[in-house]
Amino acid sequence: MTQLALVIDLNVCVGCHACVTSCKEWNTSGAAGPMVDQNPYGKDPTGTFFNRVQTFEVGEFPNTETVHFPKSCLHCEDPPCVPVCPTGASYKRKEDGIVLVDYDKCIGCKYCSWACPYGMREFDEAQKVMKKCTLCVDRLYDPQMTEEERRPACVRACPTSARLYGDIHDPESAVSHAIREAGGYQLMPEWGASPANHYLPRRKTTLRLRHDEIERADNPLKVDGLLPKPGKSEPSLDDVTTW
Amino acid sequence: MHPAFSVIFLTTLIGVGQGLFLALFTAQTYALFDLLPQQDSHAFYAHGSILALLFLIGGLIASFFHLGRPERAWRSATQWRTSWLSREVIVLPAFMGMVFLYGLAHFFECKPVLATLPSGIAIDLTVVIGTIAWLLAFALYVCTGMIYACLRFLREWYSSLTVINYILLGGASGFTLATVFAAVAAPELVRFFAGWAIIITLLGLVSRVASLIRNARLKPKSTLQTAIGIKHPKIVQKTQGFMGGSFNTREFFHGRSAAFLRSIKWIFLLTAFVVPVLLLATGLSGVAATELLLLAFVVQYLGLMAERWFFFAQANHPQNLYYQAIG
């Protein structure tokens, strides 16, 4: 079974909001209708967004770190928002695990938004239905797009590749590797919703050089090892003059 | 959570309607066993059912104001296997239909005897309809309560006390209304209804205070640490990602001060429980003026609206952790 998801690397997210704007751009232009704004240029601008980037300060001055935290629907494997829906408008696709809202069935009772512990659903004040991240489901299977384009808009927009996209149930996928090897974790595990989206933690960035990266391990003639060391008093122009 | 007046009206109005019907049918059951004098079908039960129906219809109308797309409301009956809201959507009209039939049968005095108990008590059509409606009234209380009690991370609601409160508070207001109704339509039943109204109101006070104590002792399971998955004791949000409001900042915050919340708590404890009990006691003592009983109902209803407002406002949604700072 496939479970498409995002893996978001907090170690490289720079908080540029490119994913926020690209998400809005793609999804507001889609067949499902616009993500309407109210007073976009007025005093209290507001509107529907599927994706946000928040910023947290971790630690105590002066030892603080700024963590940018992109926040969108986590496409839970056991989504608490789905069973509470009285109309069946909220559903989780069997084939790829994406949680979606059928805007033609939604009655706008907002009960699903209460049932999401993460606050990932937003009520569209113009269409009067509940909306949420679709993982750009209208891109993923579009045969008119190239393979490269068949990815969520936010993933394509990210300038630092902080957003990985793939099937977390495939143990060989890039996202599964990232989760396994970089310590990927889920948000609010205490509620048992098992969110599909994972986050990669901040890591200490150190330069790690293995011995074979300095001295060629695959050097069959051991030429590297045979280089004569110049005497300390001899003139040296890098390794050129020593030949 | 942000208390929506449509839901406050829905839950309090249908609570009264259900409670009033339960009171009427309790009186009929007592009368069936000759514990209370028989009442006139037409003037008492039929008119009482109409009154109960008016409250239920009021609640139903209020519920539509909660929906973004009320024209699609019929769809909400489809997911009864998983959704308590869907179950409520089915049970509410079913209950209203049975109350209507109950009133209709009494109005036309259509009471064919369907069975006779061994002790010689005749079970007529109204008793059968009434029993079904009685079951549906309780089913409706359970559905309404479970809509809130099933959300496991809204921990103020995730408790059997939520369901018990819906039953007791709805029942209390219904029996209080029945006392007022009896003062007009069947004065000999005032003491009976006033007695039960006081008992149910006091039971409601006990369970509501129990839930207040429980909620005061709750420790949040979700913290900023689990919300963003960083295990450092000191995390501060610098920006929630936008400066204007959003659905997340409107729907899940009550937007009032802690002092306002506290004052509403004391107001509803007084007006929903203490004052009505004192006023109903005048009915119990037999010196009741209808106006005083009516006042008891009005005060209790307003108190229950405050109680419901507080019920929503007190629930602290874990998503609020993500919306702490604009910057």
XYZ file of C-alpha atoms in Angstrom:
570
model
C 0.000 0.000 0.000
C 1.244 3.423 -0.924
C 1.327 6.331 1.483
C 2.469 9.493 -0.201
C 3.834 12.072 2.180
C 6.219 14.938 2.662
C 9.360 14.760 4.717
C 10.374 18.197 5.871
C 13.972 18.822 6.828
C 14.051 21.403 9.601
C 17.818 21.385 9.300
C 17.766 23.136 5.948
C 14.496 25.074 5.951
C 15.392 28.757 5.830
C 11.864 30.059 6.370
C 11.517 31.799 3.005
C 7.779 31.025 2.596
C 8.300 29.962 -1.021
C 6.291 26.816 -0.284
C 3.467 28.954 1.141
C 3.179 31.172 -1.909
C 3.679 28.415 -4.456
C 1.024 26.336 -2.690
C -1.430 29.208 -2.779
C -0.574 29.988 -6.404
C -1.093 26.451 -7.620
C -4.157 25.607 -5.578
C -5.984 28.880 -6.047
C -5.754 28.407 -9.817
C -7.056 24.872 -9.773
C -10.294 23.270 -10.889
C -11.498 23.031 -7.276
C -12.016 26.773 -7.119
C -10.015 29.616 -5.661
C -8.677 29.841 -2.125
C -10.413 33.104 -1.462
C -8.929 35.996 0.506
C -10.860 38.587 2.481
C -9.470 42.169 2.608
C -6.216 41.104 0.955
C -5.043 44.723 0.953
C -7.064 45.962 3.929
C -6.509 46.195 7.627
C -7.096 42.575 8.583
C -6.129 40.465 5.610
C -7.172 36.852 5.888
C -7.788 33.944 3.614
C -7.475 30.243 3.010
C -4.019 28.707 3.098
C -2.999 25.064 2.993
C 0.532 25.664 4.114
C 2.252 27.993 6.541
C 5.790 28.526 7.743
C 6.145 29.346 11.415
C 9.210 30.374 13.337
C 10.268 29.237 16.773
C 13.174 30.212 18.965
C 14.675 27.277 20.805
C 16.930 27.751 23.791
C 17.866 30.660 25.963
C 19.800 33.709 24.877
C 22.600 33.656 23.820
C 22.412 29.958 23.047
C 19.398 30.064 20.805
C 18.495 28.497 17.528
C 15.859 29.748 15.129
C 13.750 26.931 13.782
C 11.520 27.516 10.790
C 8.648 25.112 10.839
C 6.544 24.507 7.708
C 3.060 23.328 8.660
C 0.585 21.634 6.351
C -1.764 18.641 6.462
C 0.159 15.589 7.639
C -2.050 13.064 5.786
C -2.334 10.888 8.883
C -2.403 7.150 8.407
C -5.248 7.014 10.942
C -6.788 10.445 10.343
C -9.068 11.518 13.227
C -10.775 14.068 10.956
C -12.219 11.455 8.585
C -14.532 9.264 10.700
C -16.218 12.272 12.341
C -17.382 13.726 9.011
C -21.171 13.309 8.869
C -21.394 13.428 5.080
C -18.423 11.379 3.953
C -16.948 14.465 2.269
C -13.720 13.877 4.178
C -11.952 10.743 3.051
C -8.597 9.060 2.826
C -7.700 7.642 -0.566
C -6.923 3.945 -0.448
C -4.555 4.021 -3.407
C -2.102 6.624 -2.125
C -3.180 7.581 1.397
C -3.923 11.235 0.609
C -6.606 12.756 2.866
C -9.007 14.855 0.821
C -12.257 16.803 1.117
C -14.945 16.478 -1.522
C -15.980 20.124 -1.808
C -19.261 19.106 -3.444
C -20.333 17.028 -0.453
C -19.023 19.173 2.410
C -21.749 20.951 4.393
C -19.292 23.232 6.199
C -20.105 22.056 9.736
C -16.419 22.442 10.747
C -16.553 19.321 12.909
C -13.530 17.825 11.112
C -11.458 20.893 11.966
C -12.257 20.308 15.641
C -11.190 16.694 15.223
C -7.750 17.536 13.810
C -5.300 18.013 16.695
C -2.884 19.867 14.416
C -5.290 22.527 13.126
C -4.480 21.699 9.520
C -7.939 22.321 8.044
C -9.246 25.708 7.042
C -12.802 26.799 6.371
C -13.148 28.760 3.145
C -15.299 31.772 3.949
C -16.326 32.254 0.323
C -17.062 28.686 -0.754
C -18.330 27.801 2.732
C -16.621 24.407 2.732
C -13.692 22.935 4.605
C -10.414 22.872 2.723
C -7.008 21.398 3.297
C -3.738 20.462 1.661
C -4.348 18.025 -1.197
C -0.673 17.148 -1.598
C -1.307 18.680 -5.054
C -3.187 15.556 -6.043
C -4.064 17.323 -9.291
C -0.379 17.393 -10.253
C 0.743 13.955 -9.135
C -0.993 11.934 -11.828
C -1.256 14.488 -14.620
C -0.018 12.702 -17.785
C 0.573 16.048 -19.489
C 3.254 16.915 -16.980
C 6.778 15.641 -16.999
C 7.949 13.307 -14.267
C 9.778 16.219 -12.648
C 6.581 18.289 -12.552
C 4.460 15.556 -11.019
C 5.317 16.625 -7.506
C 3.599 18.952 -5.039
C 4.050 22.641 -5.807
C 5.678 23.307 -2.447
C 8.303 20.625 -3.054
C 9.198 22.092 -6.428
C 9.388 25.616 -5.003
C 11.660 24.855 -2.073
C 15.055 26.441 -2.836
C 16.914 24.398 -0.235
C 15.276 21.022 -0.891
C 13.933 21.002 2.625
C 10.807 19.259 1.364
C 11.115 15.678 0.183
C 8.176 13.904 -1.365
C 7.563 10.216 -1.825
C 6.033 6.983 -0.604
C 6.908 6.381 3.024
C 5.679 2.777 2.788
C 8.324 1.940 0.205
C 11.412 1.174 2.303
C 13.721 2.054 -0.585
C 12.228 5.485 -1.363
C 14.243 8.616 -0.706
C 11.794 9.706 1.992
C 12.044 6.371 3.812
C 15.834 6.599 3.685
C 15.663 10.133 5.066
C 13.320 9.116 7.878
C 15.502 6.153 8.797
C 18.875 7.784 8.510
C 18.225 11.341 9.655
C 15.945 10.512 12.560
C 12.616 11.491 11.020
C 9.812 11.922 13.535
C 6.054 12.565 13.703
C 4.313 15.519 15.344
C 2.263 15.002 18.513
C 2.707 11.227 18.612
C 0.616 11.187 21.812
C -2.656 11.209 19.850
C -1.914 8.108 17.829
C -3.002 9.603 14.519
C 0.245 8.394 12.966
C 0.824 11.340 10.642
C 2.417 10.332 7.355
C 4.414 13.531 6.994
C 7.646 13.360 8.943
C 10.062 16.019 10.072
C 13.835 15.709 10.100
C 15.424 17.263 13.183
C 18.081 19.943 13.324
C 21.538 18.409 13.152
C 24.997 19.603 14.097
C 26.685 20.405 10.806
C 30.254 19.131 10.945
C 32.742 18.445 8.181
C 33.260 14.720 8.126
C 36.164 13.480 6.022
C 37.000 9.848 5.853
C 40.574 8.763 5.384
C 39.843 7.438 1.886
C 38.549 10.840 0.882
C 41.976 12.354 1.546
C 44.033 9.498 0.165
C 42.533 7.660 -2.792
C 41.534 4.205 -1.641
C 40.800 3.069 -5.177
C 44.221 3.999 -6.439
C 45.493 0.706 -7.881
C 49.101 1.755 -8.375
C 49.312 3.359 -4.946
C 50.781 6.382 -6.713
C 49.382 8.717 -4.088
C 51.204 6.828 -1.410
C 54.483 6.889 -3.339
C 54.749 10.641 -3.532
C 58.047 11.629 -2.023
C 57.782 14.015 0.829
C 59.879 17.133 0.193
C 62.484 17.944 2.761
C 61.599 20.766 5.071
C 64.272 23.075 3.686
C 63.438 22.437 0.009
C 61.380 24.957 -1.931
C 57.859 23.744 -2.499
C 55.144 24.824 -4.891
C 52.340 22.559 -3.773
C 53.129 19.091 -4.941
C 54.310 20.090 -8.423
C 57.952 20.818 -7.809
C 58.543 17.722 -5.788
C 58.279 15.410 -8.779
C -12.767 26.810 21.276
C -14.798 29.687 19.958
C -18.377 29.230 21.189
C -20.804 29.420 18.252
C -24.242 30.692 19.196
C -25.901 28.404 16.665
C -24.572 25.381 18.560
C -25.338 26.922 21.948
C -28.969 27.433 20.882
C -29.150 24.010 19.243
C -27.939 22.061 22.275
C -29.872 24.040 24.886
C -33.159 24.205 22.934
C -33.302 20.522 22.021
C -32.234 19.732 25.596
C -35.335 21.544 26.850
C -37.532 19.863 24.234
C -36.276 16.405 25.120
C -36.563 17.099 28.851
C -40.112 18.398 28.505
C -41.143 15.300 26.595
C -39.481 13.066 29.195
C -41.423 14.957 31.892
C -44.732 14.499 30.061
C -44.143 10.822 29.526
C -43.000 10.351 33.118
C -46.298 11.855 34.258
C -48.205 9.555 31.899
C -46.305 6.515 33.195
C -47.033 7.494 36.795
C -50.687 7.987 35.895
C -50.690 4.600 34.185
C -49.829 3.001 37.501
C -52.306 5.262 39.323
C -49.553 7.121 41.131
C -50.739 10.435 39.700
C -54.190 11.637 38.652
C -55.065 11.067 34.982
C -54.657 14.112 32.780
C -56.682 15.337 29.900
C -55.124 13.999 26.701
C -55.977 17.060 24.711
C -55.154 19.898 27.081
C -52.119 18.362 28.760
C -50.280 15.827 26.634
C -51.102 17.224 23.181
C -50.357 20.817 24.126
C -47.260 19.733 26.027
C -46.024 17.836 22.977
C -46.574 20.913 20.825
C -44.519 22.958 23.280
C -41.731 20.357 23.220
C -41.847 20.288 19.429
C -41.523 24.082 19.277
C -38.288 23.887 21.253
C -36.983 21.036 19.095
C -37.825 22.927 15.897
C -36.096 26.001 17.329
C -32.988 23.908 17.951
C -33.143 22.404 14.479
C -33.394 25.857 12.889
C -30.467 27.084 15.004
C -28.366 24.133 13.818
C -28.728 25.228 10.197
C -27.066 28.532 11.014
C -23.969 26.566 11.943
C -23.616 25.076 8.472
C -21.735 26.711 5.639
C -23.860 24.811 3.117
C -27.246 24.157 4.771
C -28.777 23.096 1.441
C -26.649 19.938 1.576
C -27.617 19.080 5.151
C -29.396 15.896 4.019
C -26.020 14.386 3.202
C -25.073 14.434 6.864
C -27.235 11.392 7.611
C -24.999 9.075 5.615
C -22.021 8.398 7.907
C -23.879 7.063 10.959
C -21.473 4.135 11.151
C -18.604 6.342 12.270
C -19.830 9.846 13.067
C -21.766 10.836 16.188
C -22.810 14.023 14.408
C -24.378 11.929 11.682
C -26.145 9.823 14.317
C -27.531 12.978 15.911
C -28.748 14.137 12.525
C -30.744 10.898 12.226
C -32.005 10.677 15.795
C -33.167 14.314 16.087
C -35.802 14.183 13.307
C -36.774 10.649 14.367
C -37.386 11.902 17.895
C -39.282 14.929 16.609
C -41.431 12.640 14.487
C -42.262 10.427 17.462
C -43.107 13.437 19.645
C -45.349 14.672 16.852
C -47.095 11.279 16.644
C -47.350 11.177 20.436
C -49.019 14.589 20.464
C -51.205 13.643 17.509
C -52.416 10.436 19.155
C -53.276 12.375 22.298
C -54.847 15.235 20.344
C -57.300 12.937 18.539
C -57.585 10.687 21.584
C -56.553 7.824 19.345
C -55.700 5.321 22.072
C -56.492 1.778 20.983
C -55.366 -0.660 23.659
C -52.555 -2.737 22.197
C -51.762 -4.942 25.169
C -52.740 -5.509 28.754
C -50.280 -6.114 31.551
C -50.937 -9.078 33.883
C -51.972 -6.589 36.554
C -54.724 -5.351 34.287
C -53.059 -2.117 33.187
C -53.921 -1.276 29.588
C -51.022 -0.317 27.299
C -52.479 1.938 24.648
C -50.970 3.391 21.490
C -49.695 6.557 23.211
C -47.708 4.488 25.709
C -46.026 2.559 22.890
C -45.222 5.712 20.923
C -44.120 7.398 24.123
C -41.763 4.557 25.005
C -40.103 4.722 21.586
C -39.806 8.507 21.870
C -38.457 8.092 25.424
C -35.673 5.841 24.101
C -34.971 8.269 21.259
C -34.797 11.204 23.693
C -32.026 9.468 25.609
C -30.342 8.378 22.376
C -30.357 12.006 21.270
C -28.777 13.179 24.533
C -26.078 10.539 24.123
C -25.448 11.521 20.477
C -25.211 15.212 21.355
C -22.859 14.526 24.252
C -20.723 12.051 22.311
C -20.137 14.569 19.508
C -17.938 16.353 22.038
C -16.931 13.458 24.276
C -15.442 11.426 21.402
C -12.733 13.979 20.521
C -9.859 12.506 22.490
C -7.483 15.448 22.348
C -10.103 17.951 23.523
C -9.524 16.618 26.986
C -12.002 18.905 28.739
C -14.708 17.105 26.736
C -13.235 13.621 26.546
C -15.087 12.263 29.540
C -18.281 10.411 30.366
C -19.221 13.443 32.463
C -19.847 15.325 29.210
C -22.622 12.928 28.214
C -24.025 12.808 31.754
C -24.108 16.605 31.845
C -26.030 16.798 28.576
C -28.603 14.359 29.941
C -28.954 15.997 33.350
C -28.852 19.642 32.265
C -31.271 19.082 29.382
C -33.524 17.044 31.669
C -33.416 19.687 34.396
C -34.483 22.504 32.064
C -37.178 20.284 30.540
C -38.661 19.381 33.919
C -38.545 23.059 34.962
C -40.483 23.950 31.833
C -42.875 21.104 32.616
C -43.462 22.701 36.027
C -44.385 25.994 34.355
C -46.588 24.151 31.882
C -48.286 22.227 34.678
C -48.968 25.446 36.579
C -51.041 26.490 33.575
C -52.480 23.203 32.319
C -52.544 20.801 35.283
C -51.974 22.536 38.639
C -52.096 19.260 40.588
C -48.866 18.154 38.864
C -46.832 21.240 39.831
C -45.435 19.640 42.965
C -44.538 16.438 41.098
C -42.656 18.243 38.338
C -41.084 20.818 40.663
C -39.786 18.002 42.865
C -38.183 16.178 39.953
C -36.873 19.424 38.458
C -35.115 20.209 41.744
C -33.676 16.698 42.017
C -32.396 16.667 38.427
C -31.032 20.211 38.715
C -29.132 19.269 41.869
C -27.798 16.094 40.214
C -26.766 18.263 37.275
C -24.990 20.606 39.655
C -23.069 17.689 41.129
C -21.960 16.301 37.772
C -21.172 19.743 36.325
C -19.060 20.651 39.355
C -17.398 17.249 39.062
C -16.456 18.024 35.465
C -15.238 21.508 36.478
C -12.978 19.940 39.113
C -11.775 17.317 36.632
C -10.976 19.963 34.035
C -9.186 22.159 36.560
C -6.828 19.266 37.311
C -6.056 18.394 33.683
C -2.457 18.614 32.591
C -2.031 19.189 28.871
C -0.684 16.154 27.020
C 0.504 18.168 24.047
C 3.194 20.758 24.514
C 5.183 22.952 22.187
C 7.862 20.240 22.418
C 5.600 17.517 21.009
C 3.937 19.976 18.632
C 7.143 20.666 16.707
C 9.126 17.688 17.950
C 12.055 19.552 19.469
C 12.982 18.343 22.921
C 14.212 21.534 24.486
C 12.494 22.850 27.611
C 12.491 26.417 26.347
C 10.758 27.040 23.033
C 9.076 30.315 22.128
C 7.076 30.969 19.020
C 8.323 34.051 17.194
C 5.744 34.081 14.415
C 2.774 31.976 13.450
C 3.511 32.717 9.825
C 1.012 35.494 9.138
C -0.056 38.766 10.685
C -3.777 38.881 9.893
C -6.161 36.304 11.317
C -6.978 32.912 9.890
C -9.514 30.178 10.481
C -7.108 28.741 13.047
C -7.031 31.930 15.085
C -10.795 32.523 14.854
C -12.313 29.080 15.395
C -10.235 27.784 18.286
C -9.844 30.778 20.600
C -12.674 32.288 22.635
C -10.914 35.656 22.632
C -11.954 36.599 26.185
C -9.905 37.138 29.306
C -9.433 34.503 31.976
C -11.354 36.749 34.368
C -14.319 36.844 31.988
C -14.247 33.045 31.774
C -14.173 32.764 35.568
C -17.089 35.153 35.979
C -19.165 33.201 33.428
C -18.473 30.060 35.454
C -19.872 31.569 38.639
C -22.771 33.138 36.745
C -23.869 29.826 35.280
C -23.407 27.969 38.560
C -25.813 30.472 40.140
C -28.316 30.943 37.340
C -28.499 27.412 35.976
C -28.636 25.664 39.340
C -28.969 27.693 42.549
C -31.553 30.316 41.585
C -33.881 27.903 39.713
C -33.814 25.454 42.632
C -34.830 28.238 45.052
C -37.605 29.418 42.735
C -38.811 25.857 42.109
C -38.913 25.297 45.857
C -41.772 27.805 45.974
C -43.634 25.457 43.654
C -42.875 22.542 45.938
C -44.248 24.423 48.938
C -47.517 24.927 47.126
C -47.521 28.726 47.200
C -46.304 28.876 43.634
C -47.114 31.742 41.403
C -46.855 30.793 37.740
C -44.717 33.882 37.188
C -42.112 32.672 39.669
C -41.939 29.272 37.980
C -41.682 30.938 34.588
C -38.874 33.069 35.990
C -37.201 29.870 37.209
C -37.298 28.453 33.682
C -36.078 31.654 31.998
C -33.222 32.080 34.488
C -32.254 28.428 34.134
C -32.353 28.575 30.344
C -30.146 31.682 30.272
C -27.878 29.995 32.807
C -27.579 26.942 30.596
C -26.682 29.155 27.651
C -23.878 30.580 29.789
C -22.960 27.018 30.801
C -22.773 25.969 27.155
C -20.711 29.052 26.266
C -18.299 28.134 29.035
C -18.279 24.489 27.932
C -16.948 25.521 24.514
C -14.669 28.312 25.712
C -12.984 26.105 28.283
C -11.956 23.443 25.780
C -8.359 24.102 24.830
C -7.551 22.704 21.407
C -3.962 21.446 20.967
C -3.731 23.311 17.648
C -3.612 26.537 19.696
C 0.024 25.690 20.467
C 0.857 26.627 16.880
C -0.810 30.044 17.084
C 0.793 31.918 19.937
C 2.650 34.841 18.403
C 2.339 37.335 15.581
C 5.656 38.726 14.491
